[in-house]
Short mmCIF file of C-alpha atoms in Angstrom, two decimals:
data_model
loop_
_atom_site.label_atom_id
_atom_site.label_comp_id
_atom_site.label_asym_id
_atom_site.label_seq_id
_atom_site.Cartn_x
_atom_site.Cartn_y
_atom_site.Cartn_z
CA MET A 29 1.38 15.27 -15.66
CA SER A 30 2.27 11.59 -16.03
CA LYS A 31 3.18 8.72 -13.76
CA SER A 32 6.68 9.00 -12.33
CA SER A 33 9.26 6.73 -13.94
CA TYR A 34 10.44 6.00 -10.41
CA THR A 35 7.13 4.65 -9.20
CA ILE A 36 7.66 1.49 -7.14
CA ASP A 37 4.88 -1.03 -7.72
CA LEU A 38 5.12 -3.42 -4.78
CA LEU A 39 2.64 -5.95 -6.16
CA GLN A 40 4.58 -6.11 -9.40
CA LEU A 41 7.91 -6.41 -7.61
CA VAL A 42 6.85 -9.56 -5.74
CA GLU A 43 5.24 -10.92 -8.94
CA ILE A 44 1.91 -11.59 -7.29
CA ASP A 45 0.27 -12.35 -10.63
CA LYS A 46 2.53 -15.39 -11.08
CA LEU A 47 1.21 -17.14 -7.98
CA ASP A 48 -0.97 -20.23 -8.30
CA ASN A 49 -4.69 -20.14 -7.63
CA TYR A 50 -4.30 -22.01 -4.35
CA GLU A 51 -1.95 -19.26 -3.14
CA ILE A 52 -4.08 -16.26 -4.09
CA THR A 53 -7.62 -15.50 -5.20
CA ARG A 54 -7.96 -13.26 -8.23
CA GLN A 55 -10.98 -10.98 -8.51
CA TYR A 56 -12.17 -7.88 -10.32
CA GLY A 57 -10.66 -4.64 -9.07
CA SER A 58 -12.23 -1.42 -7.87
CA CYS A 59 -13.37 -0.08 -11.21
CA PRO A 60 -16.52 -1.90 -12.38
CA SER A 61 -15.83 -3.76 -15.60
CA SER A 62 -18.48 -1.78 -17.48
CA PHE A 63 -16.34 1.38 -17.12
CA ILE A 64 -13.13 0.08 -18.68
CA GLU A 65 -12.22 -2.34 -21.43
CA ASN A 66 -9.76 -4.39 -19.35
CA PRO A 67 -10.74 -4.33 -15.67
CA ASN A 68 -7.82 -4.48 -13.27
CA THR A 69 -7.21 -7.59 -11.23
CA ALA A 70 -7.19 -7.56 -7.44
CA TYR A 71 -5.78 -10.22 -5.16
CA SER A 72 -6.38 -11.92 -1.82
CA TYR A 73 -3.37 -13.79 -0.44
CA HIS A 74 -3.77 -17.20 1.24
CA ARG A 75 -0.43 -19.01 1.42
CA GLY A 76 2.86 -19.62 -0.35
CA ASP A 77 5.54 -17.47 1.34
CA LYS A 78 6.52 -16.02 -2.05
CA LEU A 79 5.51 -12.36 -1.71
CA LYS A 80 8.91 -11.22 -0.50
CA LEU A 81 12.08 -9.77 -1.95
CA PRO A 82 15.45 -8.53 -0.64
CA SER A 83 14.99 -4.84 0.06
CA GLU A 84 18.02 -3.76 -1.96
CA LYS A 85 16.39 -5.27 -5.07
CA ALA A 86 13.14 -3.41 -4.43
CA PHE A 87 14.30 0.07 -3.47
CA PRO A 88 16.99 2.61 -4.34
CA THR A 89 20.04 2.65 -2.10
CA ILE A 90 18.91 5.92 -0.51
CA PHE A 91 15.16 6.19 -0.15
CA PRO A 92 13.57 9.62 -0.79
CA GLN A 93 12.89 11.63 2.33
CA ASP A 94 9.48 12.80 1.11
CA PHE A 95 7.25 10.31 -0.68
CA SER A 96 3.73 8.89 -1.02
CA ILE A 97 2.18 5.48 -0.41
CA LEU A 98 -0.91 4.59 -2.47
CA ALA A 99 -3.13 1.58 -1.86
CA THR A 100 -6.47 0.45 -3.25
CA VAL A 101 -7.96 -2.13 -0.90
CA ARG A 102 -11.15 -3.76 0.26
CA LEU A 103 -11.14 -4.61 3.94
CA LYS A 104 -12.64 -7.80 5.32
CA HIS A 105 -12.93 -6.70 8.95
CA GLU A 106 -11.83 -4.06 11.45
CA GLN A 107 -8.60 -5.71 12.54
CA ILE A 108 -5.49 -3.66 11.82
CA GLN A 109 -3.29 -5.58 9.38
CA LYS A 110 -0.03 -4.84 7.55
CA ILE A 111 -0.20 -4.63 3.79
CA PHE A 112 3.57 -4.35 3.46
CA ASP A 113 6.63 -4.34 5.67
CA VAL A 114 10.26 -3.49 4.90
CA THR A 115 12.61 -4.88 7.53
CA ASP A 116 16.31 -4.47 8.26
CA GLU A 117 18.81 -7.31 8.52
CA LYS A 118 17.69 -7.94 12.12
CA GLY A 119 14.06 -8.29 11.09
CA GLN A 120 12.99 -4.94 12.56
CA SER A 121 10.47 -2.86 10.61
CA GLN A 122 11.88 0.16 8.80
CA LEU A 123 8.86 1.13 6.72
CA ALA A 124 5.40 -0.43 6.87
CA MET A 125 1.75 0.42 6.43
CA SER A 126 -1.21 -1.13 8.24
CA VAL A 127 -4.90 -0.69 7.47
CA GLY A 128 -8.10 -1.50 9.31
CA ASN A 129 -10.17 0.48 11.78
CA ASN A 130 -7.03 2.59 12.07
CA ILE A 131 -4.43 3.38 9.41
CA VAL A 132 -0.85 3.20 10.63
CA LEU A 133 2.49 4.29 9.16
CA HIS A 134 5.59 2.69 10.68
CA TYR A 135 8.73 4.71 9.91
CA HIS A 136 11.98 3.77 11.63
CA LEU A 137 15.24 5.45 10.65
CA SER A 138 17.06 3.45 13.32
CA GLU A 139 16.41 1.42 16.44
CA ASP A 140 16.82 4.62 18.43
CA SER A 141 14.30 6.62 16.41
CA PRO A 142 11.16 4.58 15.73
CA SER A 143 8.12 6.62 14.73
CA THR A 144 4.55 5.40 14.37
CA VAL A 145 1.77 7.62 13.04
CA GLU A 146 -1.75 6.32 13.64
CA PHE A 147 -4.98 7.66 12.18
CA LEU A 148 -7.79 6.46 14.45
CA ASN A 149 -11.35 5.34 13.74
CA VAL A 150 -11.14 5.40 9.95
CA LYS A 151 -13.65 2.52 9.65
CA LEU A 152 -13.40 1.38 6.06
CA ASN A 153 -14.62 -2.20 6.58
CA ASP A 154 -17.81 -1.76 4.54
CA LEU A 155 -16.94 -4.33 1.82
CA ARG A 156 -16.35 -1.52 -0.66
CA TRP A 157 -13.12 -0.62 -2.38
CA HIS A 158 -11.24 2.35 -0.96
CA ARG A 159 -8.30 4.37 -2.19
CA ILE A 160 -5.95 5.16 0.66
CA ALA A 161 -2.98 7.49 0.22
CA LEU A 162 -0.35 8.79 2.62
CA SER A 163 1.70 11.87 1.77
CA ILE A 164 4.92 12.02 3.78
CA LYS A 165 6.55 15.44 3.71
CA GLY A 166 8.90 16.98 6.25
CA ASP A 167 7.55 16.37 9.73
CA SER A 168 3.98 15.51 8.71
CA VAL A 169 1.90 12.69 7.24
CA THR A 170 -1.34 13.52 5.43
CA LEU A 171 -4.07 10.91 5.00
CA ILE A 172 -6.23 11.00 1.86
CA ILE A 173 -9.14 8.57 1.44
CA ASP A 174 -11.19 8.24 -1.74
CA CYS A 175 -9.80 11.48 -3.13
CA LYS A 176 -10.55 13.53 0.01
CA VAL A 177 -7.96 14.93 2.41
CA ILE A 178 -8.82 13.65 5.88
CA THR A 179 -6.17 15.05 8.22
CA SER A 180 -2.45 15.50 8.84
CA LYS A 181 -0.38 14.28 11.77
CA LEU A 182 3.12 14.87 13.10
CA LEU A 183 5.89 12.54 11.97
CA ASN A 184 8.61 12.58 14.58
CA ARG A 185 11.80 12.10 12.56
CA THR A 186 15.09 13.80 11.89
CA LEU A 187 15.27 15.56 8.53
CA THR A 188 19.02 15.06 8.18
CA GLU A 189 18.77 11.34 7.41
CA ASN A 190 17.01 9.15 4.87
CA LEU A 191 15.82 5.58 5.09
CA LYS A 192 18.47 3.14 3.86
CA PHE A 193 17.41 -0.37 2.90
CA ASN A 194 20.32 -2.78 3.03
CA LYS A 195 20.34 -6.54 3.66
CA GLY A 196 16.68 -6.45 4.69
CA MET A 197 13.49 -7.84 3.21
CA LEU A 198 10.27 -6.56 1.67
CA TYR A 199 7.13 -8.48 2.63
CA VAL A 200 3.81 -7.83 0.89
CA LEU A 201 0.53 -9.19 2.34
CA GLN A 202 2.51 -11.71 4.37
CA ASP A 203 4.69 -11.77 7.48
CA LYS A 204 8.20 -13.14 7.86
CA ALA A 205 6.86 -16.66 8.42
CA GLY A 206 4.81 -16.57 5.23
CA SER A 207 1.49 -16.28 7.04
CA VAL A 208 -1.23 -13.90 5.85
CA SER A 209 -0.72 -10.38 7.21
CA PHE A 210 -3.67 -8.85 5.32
CA SER A 211 -6.86 -10.85 4.76
CA GLY A 212 -8.67 -8.37 2.53
CA ALA A 213 -8.30 -7.76 -1.20
CA ILE A 214 -5.77 -5.43 -2.78
CA GLU A 215 -5.58 -3.98 -6.26
CA GLN A 216 -2.84 -1.37 -6.06
CA LEU A 217 0.17 -0.75 -3.82
CA LEU A 218 2.57 1.95 -4.97
CA ILE A 219 5.33 4.08 -3.51
CA ILE A 220 5.79 7.40 -5.32
CA PRO A 221 9.03 9.38 -4.72
CA THR A 222 7.17 12.67 -4.21
CA PRO A 223 4.71 13.78 -1.51
CA SER A 224 2.38 15.09 -4.22
CA GLY A 225 1.78 11.59 -5.55
CA ALA A 226 -0.83 10.95 -2.86
CA TYR A 227 -2.91 13.85 -4.17
CA ASP A 228 -2.74 12.44 -7.70
CA GLN A 229 -4.08 8.99 -6.86
CA CYS A 230 -7.53 9.60 -8.32
CA THR A 231 -6.38 11.56 -11.38
CA ILE A 232 -3.21 9.75 -12.42
CA TYR A 233 -2.65 6.48 -10.59
CA SER A 234 -6.17 5.14 -10.07
CA PRO A 235 -7.53 2.67 -12.64
CA CYS A 236 -10.89 4.47 -12.54
CA SER A 237 -9.45 7.92 -13.16
CA GLU A 238 -10.70 8.29 -16.72
CA SER A 239 -14.31 7.94 -15.65
CA ASP A 240 -13.69 9.86 -12.42
CA LYS A 241 -15.39 7.24 -10.28
CA THR A 242 -15.10 7.60 -6.54
CA GLY A 243 -15.71 5.39 -3.52
CA ASP A 244 -19.49 5.13 -3.85
CA GLU A 245 -19.12 3.50 -7.26
CA MET A 246 -16.35 1.08 -6.25
CA GLN A 247 -18.72 -1.81 -5.81
CA LEU A 248 -18.24 -5.26 -4.39
CA GLN A 249 -17.10 -7.59 -7.16
CA GLU A 250 -17.22 -11.37 -7.21
CA PRO A 251 -13.90 -13.27 -7.32
CA VAL A 252 -12.75 -14.51 -10.70
CA SER A 253 -10.46 -17.38 -11.48
CA GLY A 254 -7.16 -16.58 -13.07
#
Protein backbone atom coordinates (compact mmCIF):
# COMPACT_ATOMS: atom_id res chain seq x y z
CA MET A 1 0.00 0.00 0.00
CA SER A 2 1.28 3.49 -0.82
CA LYS A 3 0.47 7.04 0.15
CA SER A 4 -2.75 8.30 -1.40
CA SER A 5 -2.30 10.67 -4.33
CA TYR A 6 -5.03 12.76 -2.74
CA THR A 7 -3.21 13.30 0.52
CA ILE A 8 -3.53 16.93 1.63
CA ASP A 9 -0.35 18.16 3.30
CA LEU A 10 -1.40 21.28 5.20
CA LEU A 11 2.13 22.37 6.11
CA GLN A 12 3.14 22.14 2.47
CA LEU A 13 0.04 24.00 1.30
CA VAL A 14 0.82 27.07 3.42
CA GLU A 15 4.51 26.83 2.41
CA ILE A 16 5.77 26.88 5.98
CA ASP A 17 9.30 26.06 4.88
CA LYS A 18 9.53 29.37 3.00
CA LEU A 19 9.05 31.46 6.13
CA ASP A 20 11.93 33.47 7.55
CA ASN A 21 13.75 32.42 10.71
CA TYR A 22 12.14 35.22 12.73
CA GLU A 23 8.71 33.83 11.80
CA ILE A 24 9.35 30.18 12.62
CA THR A 25 11.93 28.06 14.40
CA ARG A 26 13.17 25.02 12.51
CA GLN A 27 14.23 21.94 14.45
CA TYR A 28 14.81 18.23 13.99
CA GLY A 29 11.66 16.16 13.70
CA SER A 30 10.44 13.13 15.59
CA CYS A 31 12.77 10.56 14.08
CA PRO A 32 16.27 10.86 15.59
CA SER A 33 18.77 11.80 12.91
CA SER A 34 20.78 8.62 13.49
CA PHE A 35 17.86 6.55 12.12
CA ILE A 36 17.47 8.25 8.75
CA GLU A 37 19.78 9.90 6.25
CA ASN A 38 17.78 13.13 5.94
CA PRO A 39 15.93 13.87 9.19
CA ASN A 40 12.61 15.64 8.74
CA THR A 41 12.24 19.25 9.77
CA ALA A 42 9.72 20.37 12.37
CA TYR A 43 8.49 23.89 12.98
CA SER A 44 7.39 26.23 15.76
CA TYR A 45 5.44 29.27 14.58
CA HIS A 46 6.06 32.72 16.09
CA ARG A 47 4.67 35.44 13.84
CA GLY A 48 4.08 36.50 10.25
CA ASP A 49 0.38 35.90 9.42
CA LYS A 50 1.39 33.89 6.35
CA LEU A 51 0.20 30.38 7.23
CA LYS A 52 -3.18 30.78 5.58
CA LEU A 53 -4.80 30.02 2.26
CA PRO A 54 -8.27 30.35 0.69
CA SER A 55 -10.05 27.08 1.44
CA GLU A 56 -11.05 26.46 -2.18
CA LYS A 57 -7.34 26.38 -3.11
CA ALA A 58 -6.57 23.88 -0.36
CA PHE A 59 -9.42 21.39 -0.61
CA PRO A 60 -11.60 19.68 -3.22
CA THR A 61 -14.97 21.27 -3.88
CA ILE A 62 -16.73 18.44 -2.04
CA PHE A 63 -14.78 17.13 0.92
CA PRO A 64 -14.86 13.35 1.55
CA GLN A 65 -17.38 12.26 4.15
CA ASP A 66 -14.98 9.78 5.76
CA PHE A 67 -11.35 10.79 6.20
CA SER A 68 -8.35 10.87 8.53
CA ILE A 69 -6.32 13.64 10.15
CA LEU A 70 -2.68 12.86 10.99
CA ALA A 71 -0.41 15.06 13.09
CA THR A 72 3.05 14.62 14.56
CA VAL A 73 3.53 17.19 17.32
CA ARG A 74 5.43 18.00 20.46
CA LEU A 75 3.36 19.88 23.01
CA LYS A 76 4.76 22.69 25.12
CA HIS A 77 2.07 22.70 27.81
CA GLU A 78 -1.40 21.41 28.69
CA GLN A 79 -3.39 24.24 27.13
CA ILE A 80 -5.72 23.14 24.33
CA GLN A 81 -4.63 24.83 21.10
CA LYS A 82 -5.75 24.64 17.47
CA ILE A 83 -3.25 23.27 14.99
CA PHE A 84 -5.48 24.09 12.03
CA ASP A 85 -8.82 25.71 11.34
CA VAL A 86 -10.91 25.84 8.17
CA THR A 87 -13.50 28.62 8.31
CA ASP A 88 -16.42 29.62 6.12
CA GLU A 89 -16.91 33.05 4.55
CA LYS A 90 -18.32 34.33 7.86
CA GLY A 91 -15.26 33.20 9.79
CA GLN A 92 -17.01 30.29 11.50
CA SER A 93 -15.08 27.05 11.94
CA GLN A 94 -16.06 24.22 9.61
CA LEU A 95 -13.25 21.78 10.33
CA ALA A 96 -10.55 22.15 12.97
CA MET A 97 -8.37 20.12 15.30
CA SER A 98 -7.08 21.13 18.71
CA VAL A 99 -4.49 19.35 20.85
CA GLY A 100 -3.39 19.63 24.45
CA ASN A 101 -4.60 17.94 27.61
CA ASN A 102 -7.63 17.11 25.49
CA ILE A 103 -7.82 16.41 21.75
CA VAL A 104 -10.75 18.05 20.01
CA LEU A 105 -12.31 17.67 16.55
CA HIS A 106 -14.52 20.54 15.39
CA TYR A 107 -16.82 19.47 12.55
CA HIS A 108 -19.55 21.85 11.40
CA LEU A 109 -21.63 21.06 8.33
CA SER A 110 -23.65 24.23 8.89
CA GLU A 111 -24.43 26.79 11.57
CA ASP A 112 -27.38 24.63 12.57
CA SER A 113 -25.36 21.44 12.96
CA PRO A 114 -22.10 22.09 14.81
CA SER A 115 -20.45 19.00 16.27
CA THR A 116 -17.49 18.88 18.63
CA VAL A 117 -15.86 15.61 19.68
CA GLU A 118 -13.53 15.86 22.67
CA PHE A 119 -11.16 13.20 23.97
CA LEU A 120 -10.41 14.09 27.59
CA ASN A 121 -7.26 13.77 29.70
CA VAL A 122 -4.92 12.65 26.95
CA LYS A 123 -1.93 14.37 28.61
CA LEU A 124 0.77 14.41 25.98
CA ASN A 125 2.73 17.40 27.30
CA ASP A 126 5.85 15.40 28.19
CA LEU A 127 8.21 17.17 25.75
CA ARG A 128 8.26 14.08 23.54
CA TRP A 129 7.03 13.77 20.00
CA HIS A 130 3.65 12.10 19.56
CA ARG A 131 1.78 10.83 16.53
CA ILE A 132 -1.89 11.71 16.78
CA ALA A 133 -4.43 10.40 14.28
CA LEU A 134 -8.19 10.77 14.00
CA SER A 135 -10.23 8.39 11.86
CA ILE A 136 -13.60 9.86 10.92
CA LYS A 137 -16.03 7.26 9.61
CA GLY A 138 -19.82 7.37 9.63
CA ASP A 139 -21.01 8.54 13.02
CA SER A 140 -17.78 7.89 14.92
CA VAL A 141 -14.31 9.34 15.47
CA THR A 142 -11.48 7.04 16.55
CA LEU A 143 -8.39 8.41 18.28
CA ILE A 144 -5.03 6.72 17.68
CA ILE A 145 -1.92 7.87 19.56
CA ASP A 146 1.59 6.58 18.85
CA CYS A 147 0.25 3.67 16.81
CA LYS A 148 -2.24 2.53 19.48
CA VAL A 149 -6.03 2.79 19.23
CA ILE A 150 -7.23 4.72 22.27
CA THR A 151 -11.01 4.98 21.94
CA SER A 152 -13.90 5.93 19.66
CA LYS A 153 -16.58 8.55 20.21
CA LEU A 154 -19.87 9.51 18.59
CA LEU A 155 -19.82 12.15 15.85
CA ASN A 156 -23.23 13.74 15.68
CA ARG A 157 -23.65 14.56 11.99
CA THR A 158 -25.97 13.86 9.11
CA LEU A 159 -24.63 11.32 6.62
CA THR A 160 -26.49 12.84 3.68
CA GLU A 161 -24.21 15.88 3.41
CA ASN A 162 -20.51 16.55 2.98
CA LEU A 163 -18.38 19.47 4.07
CA LYS A 164 -18.14 22.11 1.36
CA PHE A 165 -15.35 24.66 1.54
CA ASN A 166 -16.18 27.79 -0.43
CA LYS A 167 -14.98 31.37 0.08
CA GLY A 168 -13.45 30.45 3.43
CA MET A 169 -9.91 30.27 4.76
CA LEU A 170 -7.47 27.64 5.99
CA TYR A 171 -5.33 28.68 8.97
CA VAL A 172 -2.42 26.54 10.16
CA LEU A 173 -0.78 27.17 13.56
CA GLN A 174 -2.25 30.67 13.59
CA ASP A 175 -5.61 32.34 14.16
CA LYS A 176 -7.43 34.78 11.91
CA ALA A 177 -5.45 37.71 13.34
CA GLY A 178 -2.12 36.03 12.62
CA SER A 179 -1.40 35.27 16.27
CA VAL A 180 0.03 31.92 17.36
CA SER A 181 -2.70 29.31 17.85
CA PHE A 182 -0.31 26.44 18.65
CA SER A 183 2.89 27.08 20.62
CA GLY A 184 4.40 23.61 20.34
CA ALA A 185 6.38 22.07 17.48
CA ILE A 186 4.85 20.28 14.51
CA GLU A 187 6.40 17.99 11.94
CA GLN A 188 3.45 16.56 10.04
CA LEU A 189 -0.14 17.60 9.39
CA LEU A 190 -2.02 15.58 6.81
CA ILE A 191 -5.61 14.96 5.76
CA ILE A 192 -6.13 11.57 4.11
CA PRO A 193 -9.38 10.97 2.14
CA THR A 194 -10.00 7.58 3.76
CA PRO A 195 -10.74 6.61 7.38
CA SER A 196 -8.09 3.90 7.17
CA GLY A 197 -5.33 6.47 6.76
CA ALA A 198 -5.22 7.03 10.52
CA TYR A 199 -4.33 3.37 11.06
CA ASP A 200 -1.49 3.65 8.53
CA GLN A 201 0.26 6.59 10.16
CA CYS A 202 3.09 4.53 11.63
CA THR A 203 3.55 2.20 8.65
CA ILE A 204 3.07 4.51 5.68
CA TYR A 205 2.93 8.18 6.60
CA SER A 206 5.33 8.45 9.53
CA PRO A 207 8.93 9.48 8.81
CA CYS A 208 10.16 6.84 11.27
CA SER A 209 8.18 3.99 9.73
CA GLU A 210 11.14 2.20 8.17
CA SER A 211 12.81 1.70 11.52
CA ASP A 212 9.47 1.13 13.26
CA LYS A 213 10.24 3.61 16.02
CA THR A 214 7.43 4.50 18.39
CA GLY A 215 6.77 7.20 20.96
CA ASP A 216 9.43 6.15 23.47
CA GLU A 217 12.15 6.71 20.89
CA MET A 218 10.83 10.06 19.63
CA GLN A 219 13.25 12.07 21.72
CA LEU A 220 13.51 15.75 22.43
CA GLN A 221 15.64 17.37 19.74
CA GLU A 222 17.38 20.73 19.87
CA PRO A 223 16.23 23.45 17.43
CA VAL A 224 18.29 23.91 14.30
CA SER A 225 18.64 26.98 12.17
CA GLY A 226 17.30 26.82 8.66
